[in-house]
Amino acid sequence: MVEKRKKRVVSRRPTGAALDKVRTALDEIEASRSGSGRLELPDGAHVEVTHLAKKLWPALGISKGDLLRHYILVAPQLLPVLEDRPLIMRRFPNGVDGQAFYQQRAPDKPPPGVRVERVAADKEVPSRLVGGSLATLLYMTQIAAISQDPWFSRVQSIDDLDFAAIDLDPLEGTPFPTVVEVARRVHEQLQALGVTGFAKTSGASGLHVYLPMRPGTPYASGMLFCQLVATLVARRHPKIATVERAVQKRPAGSVYIDYLQNIRGKSIACAYSARASAFAGVSTPLRWSEVGARLDPRDFTVRTFGARLREVGDLWLELRRSKGVDLEAVLENARSKQGMKPG
């Protein structure tokens, strides 16, 4: 018997003047004597914000208030990325220089408007935060969850991923231009297979390549395809790319092509998410023409991202609107033409 899927919940997404009012209210609270107060949101929800002057990046002087402003800025682009997705929290109560901890379970008694659900087949965690609302986004920021780390599937289709990801993770000491070179090799391989990939910075030292999947694609299929691509690239460019899981066995100066994130319950920071990197990076969607020698992830930060957004708009929109990859057709075509097998 096929399990009946939950209906998709489409949250109201505030834009324009409504978000300007939220930002102005945040500025007023931050300028007040207490630096704390109730932030009223356009849909009638509210979030209590406290200690807005607290430095989450002490070396850079970037505060909780600054991070809240970033998420208010990118909410129109970010909330659709998070819609209906269970979230994993990594919290930094003492800033990025302090000890962090992961939290899977939803906090007790979150404010109204913060979505909490029991995720099907998730027996270890009784309830999770689910993305899509401004209240959830800002509440997570208030409790010092710096990045937004959604699952690759939605609560109403929890066993099917609607995108897959290839995570390019450089070995310590590997220069960023090598990461760029591996990303370009991944792009070439995808093009050879007739597949469109979407690139973004990780917000730290790596790059991510996302692949839209058709509805009903199981996690195992998405991971198998990413494994195929990763293995082909690593075999053809062994000096700079590897799929070796053991860090000590990876070639010096190489980039690990990680396809193992495509497992239910795993996540990586999504597009437009801030990161707890030393430079307060933002995971930034890219045109493939930008993935070259001049690319520097340090150009995209919590402080500077507004200029980027005004310049290029929502580069992740095309991925979200894509019909997805027909994996069966792609793999059959690839095997028949080149005799390839997953490695």
mmCIF file of N, CA, C and O in Angstrom, residues 76-123:
data_model
loop_
_atom_site.group_PDB
_atom_site.id
_atom_site.type_symbol
_atom_site.label_atom_id
_atom_site.label_comp_id
_atom_site.label_asym_id
_atom_site.label_seq_id
_atom_site.Cartn_x
_atom_site.Cartn_y
_atom_site.Cartn_z
ATOM 1 N N PRO A 76 13.089 36.459 0.881
ATOM 2 C CA PRO A 76 12.323 36.089 -0.318
ATOM 3 C C PRO A 76 12.977 34.986 -1.144
ATOM 4 O O PRO A 76 12.278 34.201 -1.784
ATOM 5 N N GLN A 77 14.296 34.928 -1.138
ATOM 6 C CA GLN A 77 15.009 33.888 -1.881
ATOM 7 C C GLN A 77 15.210 32.618 -1.052
ATOM 8 O O GLN A 77 15.167 31.503 -1.582
ATOM 9 N N LEU A 78 15.412 32.785 0.236
ATOM 10 C CA LEU A 78 15.748 31.649 1.094
ATOM 11 C C LEU A 78 14.537 30.837 1.528
ATOM 12 O O LEU A 78 14.594 29.597 1.571
ATOM 13 N N LEU A 79 13.433 31.496 1.875
ATOM 14 C CA LEU A 79 12.282 30.761 2.403
ATOM 15 C C LEU A 79 11.761 29.700 1.428
ATOM 16 O O LEU A 79 11.410 28.590 1.865
ATOM 17 N N PRO A 80 11.704 29.955 0.104
ATOM 18 C CA PRO A 80 11.294 28.874 -0.801
ATOM 19 C C PRO A 80 12.267 27.699 -0.819
ATOM 20 O O PRO A 80 11.856 26.558 -1.048
ATOM 21 N N VAL A 81 13.547 27.963 -0.569
ATOM 22 C CA VAL A 81 14.544 26.890 -0.504
ATOM 23 C C VAL A 81 14.287 25.996 0.715
ATOM 24 O O VAL A 81 14.498 24.773 0.659
ATOM 25 N N LEU A 82 13.814 26.597 1.797
ATOM 26 C CA LEU A 82 13.597 25.868 3.045
ATOM 27 C C LEU A 82 12.201 25.271 3.169
ATOM 28 O O LEU A 82 11.956 24.451 4.065
ATOM 29 N N GLU A 83 11.305 25.647 2.285
ATOM 30 C CA GLU A 83 9.896 25.282 2.409
ATOM 31 C C GLU A 83 9.692 23.788 2.635
ATOM 32 O O GLU A 83 10.169 22.946 1.866
ATOM 33 N N ASP A 84 9.013 23.425 3.736
ATOM 34 C CA ASP A 84 8.610 22.044 4.063
ATOM 35 C C ASP A 84 9.766 21.121 4.450
ATOM 36 O O ASP A 84 9.553 19.917 4.615
ATOM 37 N N ARG A 85 10.950 21.657 4.610
ATOM 38 C CA ARG A 85 12.108 20.779 4.859
ATOM 39 C C ARG A 85 12.457 20.706 6.355
ATOM 40 O O ARG A 85 12.565 21.748 7.012
ATOM 41 N N PRO A 86 12.642 19.510 6.886
ATOM 42 C CA PRO A 86 13.171 19.400 8.249
ATOM 43 C C PRO A 86 14.539 20.066 8.329
ATOM 44 O O PRO A 86 15.324 20.032 7.368
ATOM 45 N N LEU A 87 14.827 20.662 9.475
ATOM 46 C CA LEU A 87 16.051 21.436 9.649
ATOM 47 C C LEU A 87 16.929 20.840 10.744
ATOM 48 O O LEU A 87 16.428 20.338 11.749
ATOM 49 N N ILE A 88 18.218 20.904 10.524
ATOM 50 C CA ILE A 88 19.204 20.522 11.532
ATOM 51 C C ILE A 88 19.862 21.806 12.031
ATOM 52 O O ILE A 88 20.272 22.651 11.236
ATOM 53 N N MET A 89 19.952 21.956 13.331
ATOM 54 C CA MET A 89 20.534 23.169 13.899
ATOM 55 C C MET A 89 21.943 22.917 14.411
ATOM 56 O O MET A 89 22.204 21.907 15.070
ATOM 57 N N ARG A 90 22.846 23.839 14.071
ATOM 58 C CA ARG A 90 24.154 23.894 14.715
ATOM 59 C C ARG A 90 24.239 25.251 15.393
ATOM 60 O O ARG A 90 24.296 26.281 14.738
ATOM 61 N N ARG A 91 24.227 25.221 16.726
ATOM 62 C CA ARG A 91 24.083 26.441 17.491
ATOM 63 C C ARG A 91 25.422 26.909 18.060
ATOM 64 O O ARG A 91 26.256 26.108 18.483
ATOM 65 N N PHE A 92 25.600 28.239 18.062
ATOM 66 C CA PHE A 92 26.835 28.873 18.539
ATOM 67 C C PHE A 92 26.472 29.897 19.612
ATOM 68 O O PHE A 92 26.528 31.106 19.374
ATOM 69 N N PRO A 93 26.092 29.452 20.799
ATOM 70 C CA PRO A 93 25.621 30.389 21.832
ATOM 71 C C PRO A 93 26.671 31.405 22.256
ATOM 72 O O PRO A 93 26.325 32.486 22.743
ATOM 73 N N ASN A 94 27.952 31.071 22.075
ATOM 74 C CA ASN A 94 29.034 31.986 22.437
ATOM 75 C C ASN A 94 29.803 32.468 21.218
ATOM 76 O O ASN A 94 30.980 32.833 21.318
ATOM 77 N N GLY A 95 29.141 32.483 20.077
ATOM 78 C CA GLY A 95 29.787 32.956 18.859
ATOM 79 C C GLY A 95 30.633 31.885 18.199
ATOM 80 O O GLY A 95 30.799 30.777 18.720
ATOM 81 N N VAL A 96 31.168 32.223 17.026
ATOM 82 C CA VAL A 96 31.883 31.219 16.230
ATOM 83 C C VAL A 96 33.191 30.776 16.871
ATOM 84 O O VAL A 96 33.731 29.726 16.511
ATOM 85 N N ASP A 97 33.697 31.562 17.822
ATOM 86 C CA ASP A 97 34.934 31.167 18.510
ATOM 87 C C ASP A 97 34.665 30.259 19.705
ATOM 88 O O ASP A 97 35.593 29.699 20.282
ATOM 89 N N GLY A 98 33.398 30.131 20.082
ATOM 90 C CA GLY A 98 33.043 29.288 21.222
ATOM 91 C C GLY A 98 32.633 27.896 20.783
ATOM 92 O O GLY A 98 32.636 27.560 19.591
ATOM 93 N N GLN A 99 32.280 27.087 21.751
ATOM 94 C CA GLN A 99 31.880 25.711 21.464
ATOM 95 C C GLN A 99 30.493 25.686 20.851
ATOM 96 O O GLN A 99 29.566 26.331 21.315
ATOM 97 N N ALA A 100 30.355 24.912 19.762
ATOM 98 C CA ALA A 100 29.072 24.752 19.087
ATOM 99 C C ALA A 100 28.501 23.381 19.387
ATOM 100 O O ALA A 100 29.216 22.475 19.815
ATOM 101 N N PHE A 101 27.207 23.222 19.154
ATOM 102 C CA PHE A 101 26.596 21.903 19.315
ATOM 103 C C PHE A 101 25.463 21.742 18.309
ATOM 104 O O PHE A 101 24.821 22.711 17.897
ATOM 105 N N TYR A 102 25.269 20.494 17.886
ATOM 106 C CA TYR A 102 24.178 20.170 16.973
ATOM 107 C C TYR A 102 22.918 19.885 17.764
ATOM 108 O O TYR A 102 22.967 19.288 18.847
ATOM 109 N N GLN A 103 21.799 20.307 17.232
ATOM 110 C CA GLN A 103 20.509 20.028 17.845
ATOM 111 C C GLN A 103 19.542 19.574 16.767
ATOM 112 O O GLN A 103 19.263 20.300 15.815
ATOM 113 N N GLN A 104 19.049 18.352 16.920
ATOM 114 C CA GLN A 104 18.094 17.803 15.968
ATOM 115 C C GLN A 104 16.653 18.101 16.396
ATOM 116 O O GLN A 104 15.799 18.399 15.570
ATOM 117 N N ARG A 105 16.416 17.998 17.677
ATOM 118 C CA ARG A 105 15.058 18.138 18.218
ATOM 119 C C ARG A 105 14.638 19.597 18.287
ATOM 120 O O ARG A 105 15.436 20.484 18.610
ATOM 121 N N ALA A 106 13.383 19.855 17.996
ATOM 122 C CA ALA A 106 12.843 21.209 18.121
ATOM 123 C C ALA A 106 12.891 21.655 19.580
ATOM 124 O O ALA A 106 12.610 20.865 20.492
ATOM 125 N N PRO A 107 13.249 22.920 19.835
ATOM 126 C CA PRO A 107 13.215 23.427 21.214
ATOM 127 C C PRO A 107 11.802 23.358 21.781
ATOM 128 O O PRO A 107 10.812 23.378 21.049
ATOM 129 N N ASP A 108 11.727 23.289 23.079
ATOM 130 C CA ASP A 108 10.424 23.287 23.744
ATOM 131 C C ASP A 108 9.771 24.670 23.630
ATOM 132 O O ASP A 108 10.432 25.700 23.757
ATOM 133 N N LYS A 109 8.480 24.674 23.383
ATOM 134 C CA LYS A 109 7.652 25.881 23.380
ATOM 135 C C LYS A 109 8.197 27.007 22.494
ATOM 136 O O LYS A 109 8.453 28.132 22.972
ATOM 137 N N PRO A 110 8.405 26.725 21.209
ATOM 138 C CA PRO A 110 8.782 27.821 20.305
ATOM 139 C C PRO A 110 7.607 28.767 20.119
ATOM 140 O O PRO A 110 6.458 28.400 20.383
ATOM 141 N N PRO A 111 7.847 29.989 19.680
ATOM 142 C CA PRO A 111 6.741 30.954 19.533
ATOM 143 C C PRO A 111 5.795 30.567 18.404
ATOM 144 O O PRO A 111 6.153 29.785 17.513
ATOM 145 N N PRO A 112 4.572 31.096 18.427
ATOM 146 C CA PRO A 112 3.619 30.831 17.341
ATOM 147 C C PRO A 112 4.206 31.246 15.993
ATOM 148 O O PRO A 112 4.915 32.251 15.895
ATOM 149 N N GLY A 113 3.913 30.463 14.974
ATOM 150 C CA GLY A 113 4.446 30.735 13.644
ATOM 151 C C GLY A 113 5.678 29.932 13.323
ATOM 152 O O GLY A 113 6.077 29.833 12.159
ATOM 153 N N VAL A 114 6.301 29.346 14.344
ATOM 154 C CA VAL A 114 7.449 28.460 14.132
ATOM 155 C C VAL A 114 6.912 27.055 13.915
ATOM 156 O O VAL A 114 6.216 26.502 14.776
ATOM 157 N N ARG A 115 7.209 26.472 12.794
ATOM 158 C CA ARG A 115 6.631 25.180 12.415
ATOM 159 C C ARG A 115 7.414 24.026 13.037
ATOM 160 O O ARG A 115 8.627 23.911 12.861
ATOM 161 N N VAL A 116 6.708 23.182 13.739
ATOM 162 C CA VAL A 116 7.292 21.992 14.366
ATOM 163 C C VAL A 116 6.481 20.781 13.921
ATOM 164 O O VAL A 116 5.251 20.813 13.964
ATOM 165 N N GLU A 117 7.161 19.721 13.502
ATOM 166 C CA GLU A 117 6.458 18.516 13.066
ATOM 167 C C GLU A 117 7.212 17.263 13.478
ATOM 168 O O GLU A 117 8.435 17.274 13.631
ATOM 169 N N ARG A 118 6.433 16.213 13.618
ATOM 170 C CA ARG A 118 6.995 14.869 13.768
ATOM 171 C C ARG A 118 7.229 14.338 12.368
ATOM 172 O O ARG A 118 6.316 14.257 11.562
ATOM 173 N N VAL A 119 8.469 14.006 12.052
ATOM 174 C CA VAL A 119 8.827 13.557 10.717
ATOM 175 C C VAL A 119 8.638 12.050 10.613
ATOM 176 O O VAL A 119 9.131 11.290 11.452
ATOM 177 N N ALA A 120 7.905 11.629 9.585
ATOM 178 C CA ALA A 120 7.638 10.202 9.385
ATOM 179 C C ALA A 120 8.940 9.417 9.326
ATOM 180 O O ALA A 120 9.921 9.848 8.727
ATOM 181 N N ALA A 121 8.939 8.249 9.956
ATOM 182 C CA ALA A 121 10.074 7.310 9.963
ATOM 183 C C ALA A 121 11.279 7.835 10.748
ATOM 184 O O ALA A 121 12.332 7.210 10.739
ATOM 185 N N ASP A 122 11.126 8.964 11.438
ATOM 186 C CA ASP A 122 12.228 9.512 12.238
ATOM 187 C C ASP A 122 11.961 9.161 13.700
ATOM 188 O O ASP A 122 11.416 9.956 14.463
ATOM 189 N N LYS A 123 12.337 7.962 14.090
ATOM 190 C CA LYS A 123 11.971 7.441 15.403
ATOM 191 C C LYS A 123 12.820 8.027 16.519
ATOM 192 O O LYS A 123 12.402 8.035 17.678
#
